Coordinates of C-alpha atoms in Angstrom, one line a residue:
Q265 CA -45.6 65.5 4.5
V266 CA -46.5 61.9 4.9
Q267 CA -43.5 59.6 5.6
L268 CA -43.5 56.1 5.8
V269 CA -40.4 53.8 6.4
E270 CA -40.4 50.2 6.2
S271 CA -38.0 47.8 7.7
G272 CA -37.6 44.1 8.7
G273 CA -37.2 42.3 5.6
G274 CA -34.8 39.6 4.7
L275 CA -34.0 36.1 3.2
V276 CA -35.9 33.4 4.9
R277 CA -36.8 29.8 4.1
P278 CA -40.2 28.3 3.2
G279 CA -42.2 28.1 6.2
E280 CA -40.4 30.7 8.4
S281 CA -41.8 33.9 9.7
L282 CA -40.9 37.8 9.7
T283 CA -42.2 40.7 11.3
L284 CA -42.2 44.0 9.1
S285 CA -42.3 47.4 10.6
C286 CA -43.5 50.8 9.2
E287 CA -42.4 54.0 10.9
T288 CA -45.0 56.8 10.1
S289 CA -45.1 60.4 10.4
G290 CA -46.8 63.5 8.8
F291 CA -50.2 62.6 9.1
P292 CA -53.0 62.2 12.0
F293 CA -52.2 58.5 12.8
T294 CA -55.3 57.6 14.9
N295 CA -57.7 59.0 12.0
R296 CA -56.2 56.9 9.3
W297 CA -56.2 53.6 7.8
I298 CA -52.7 52.3 7.0
Y299 CA -52.0 49.6 4.2
W300 CA -49.6 46.9 3.6
V301 CA -49.2 46.1 -0.1
R302 CA -46.4 44.3 -1.8
Q303 CA -45.1 43.9 -5.5
G304 CA -43.5 40.7 -6.7
P305 CA -41.2 40.5 -9.5
G306 CA -43.1 41.1 -12.7
K307 CA -46.1 41.5 -10.7
N308 CA -48.6 44.5 -10.1
I309 CA -49.0 45.8 -6.6
E310 CA -51.5 43.7 -4.4
W311 CA -53.0 45.0 -1.2
L312 CA -52.6 42.8 1.9
S313 CA -54.3 44.4 4.9
Y314 CA -55.1 47.7 6.4
I315 CA -55.5 48.6 9.8
N316 CA -57.2 51.6 11.6
G317 CA -54.4 53.6 13.6
G318 CA -57.1 54.5 16.2
S319 CA -59.2 51.4 17.0
G320 CA -56.7 48.6 15.7
S321 CA -59.4 47.2 13.5
A322 CA -57.9 45.3 10.5
I323 CA -58.8 44.0 7.3
Y324 CA -57.1 41.2 5.3
A325 CA -57.3 40.2 1.5
D326 CA -58.5 36.7 1.4
H327 CA -55.2 35.2 0.2
V328 CA -53.3 36.2 3.3
Q329 CA -56.2 35.9 5.9
G330 CA -55.1 33.7 8.7
R331 CA -51.4 33.8 7.7
F332 CA -50.3 37.4 7.9
V333 CA -51.3 39.7 11.0
T334 CA -51.2 43.4 11.2
S335 CA -51.0 45.4 14.2
R336 CA -49.9 48.8 15.5
D337 CA -48.5 50.8 18.3
A338 CA -50.5 54.2 18.3
N339 CA -48.1 55.9 20.7
R340 CA -45.1 55.0 18.6
R341 CA -46.9 55.7 15.3
M342 CA -45.8 52.2 14.3
V343 CA -47.4 49.6 12.1
Y344 CA -46.5 46.0 11.8
L345 CA -47.1 43.0 9.7
K346 CA -46.1 39.5 10.8
L347 CA -45.6 37.2 7.9
N348 CA -46.2 33.6 8.8
R349 CA -45.6 30.3 6.9
L350 CA -43.9 32.1 4.2
Q351 CA -43.5 30.5 0.7
P352 CA -41.8 31.4 -2.2
D353 CA -44.7 33.2 -4.0
D354 CA -44.5 35.5 -0.9
T355 CA -41.2 36.8 -2.4
A356 CA -41.9 40.7 -2.9
R357 CA -41.0 44.2 -2.0
Y358 CA -43.5 45.1 0.9
F359 CA -44.6 48.4 1.5
C360 CA -46.9 50.4 3.9
A361 CA -49.1 52.8 2.1
M362 CA -51.6 55.3 2.8
D363 CA -54.0 53.8 0.2
V364 CA -55.1 50.3 -1.2
A365 CA -53.3 51.0 -4.6
G366 CA -50.1 51.9 -3.0
K367 CA -49.8 55.4 -4.7
T368 CA -48.5 56.9 -1.5
K369 CA -46.2 54.5 0.0
G370 CA -42.6 54.1 1.5
K371 CA -39.3 52.7 -0.3
G372 CA -40.3 49.3 0.9
T373 CA -38.5 46.2 2.5
Q374 CA -37.6 43.3 0.3
V375 CA -38.6 39.9 1.3
T376 CA -37.3 36.9 -0.2
V377 CA -38.3 33.3 0.4
S378 CA -35.9 30.6 -0.9
P379 CA -35.0 26.8 0.2

């Protein structure tokens, strides 16, 4: 049974950074891509990045390329997402997921960006 547990969210000011963590279990970590998606207030889920658990290769959505960085620790089955230069539009609930649409995801962690 896939389990994904996100943490690390919080309230930050514009321009600040946060690092989110995702603890995973229940699947072969090194054989899967693990996604980060988010859902802002009144918005649809949008994918941000995905990373291969084995190789560490990562792909980013255009609108976060160069600002968000995903990484993983295969030994600990952990995936991370560092959010840099945060802006109010980044306010959302952030999830790690097993698919780009976020159909299989954790409960998420809230990120709020406000002056």
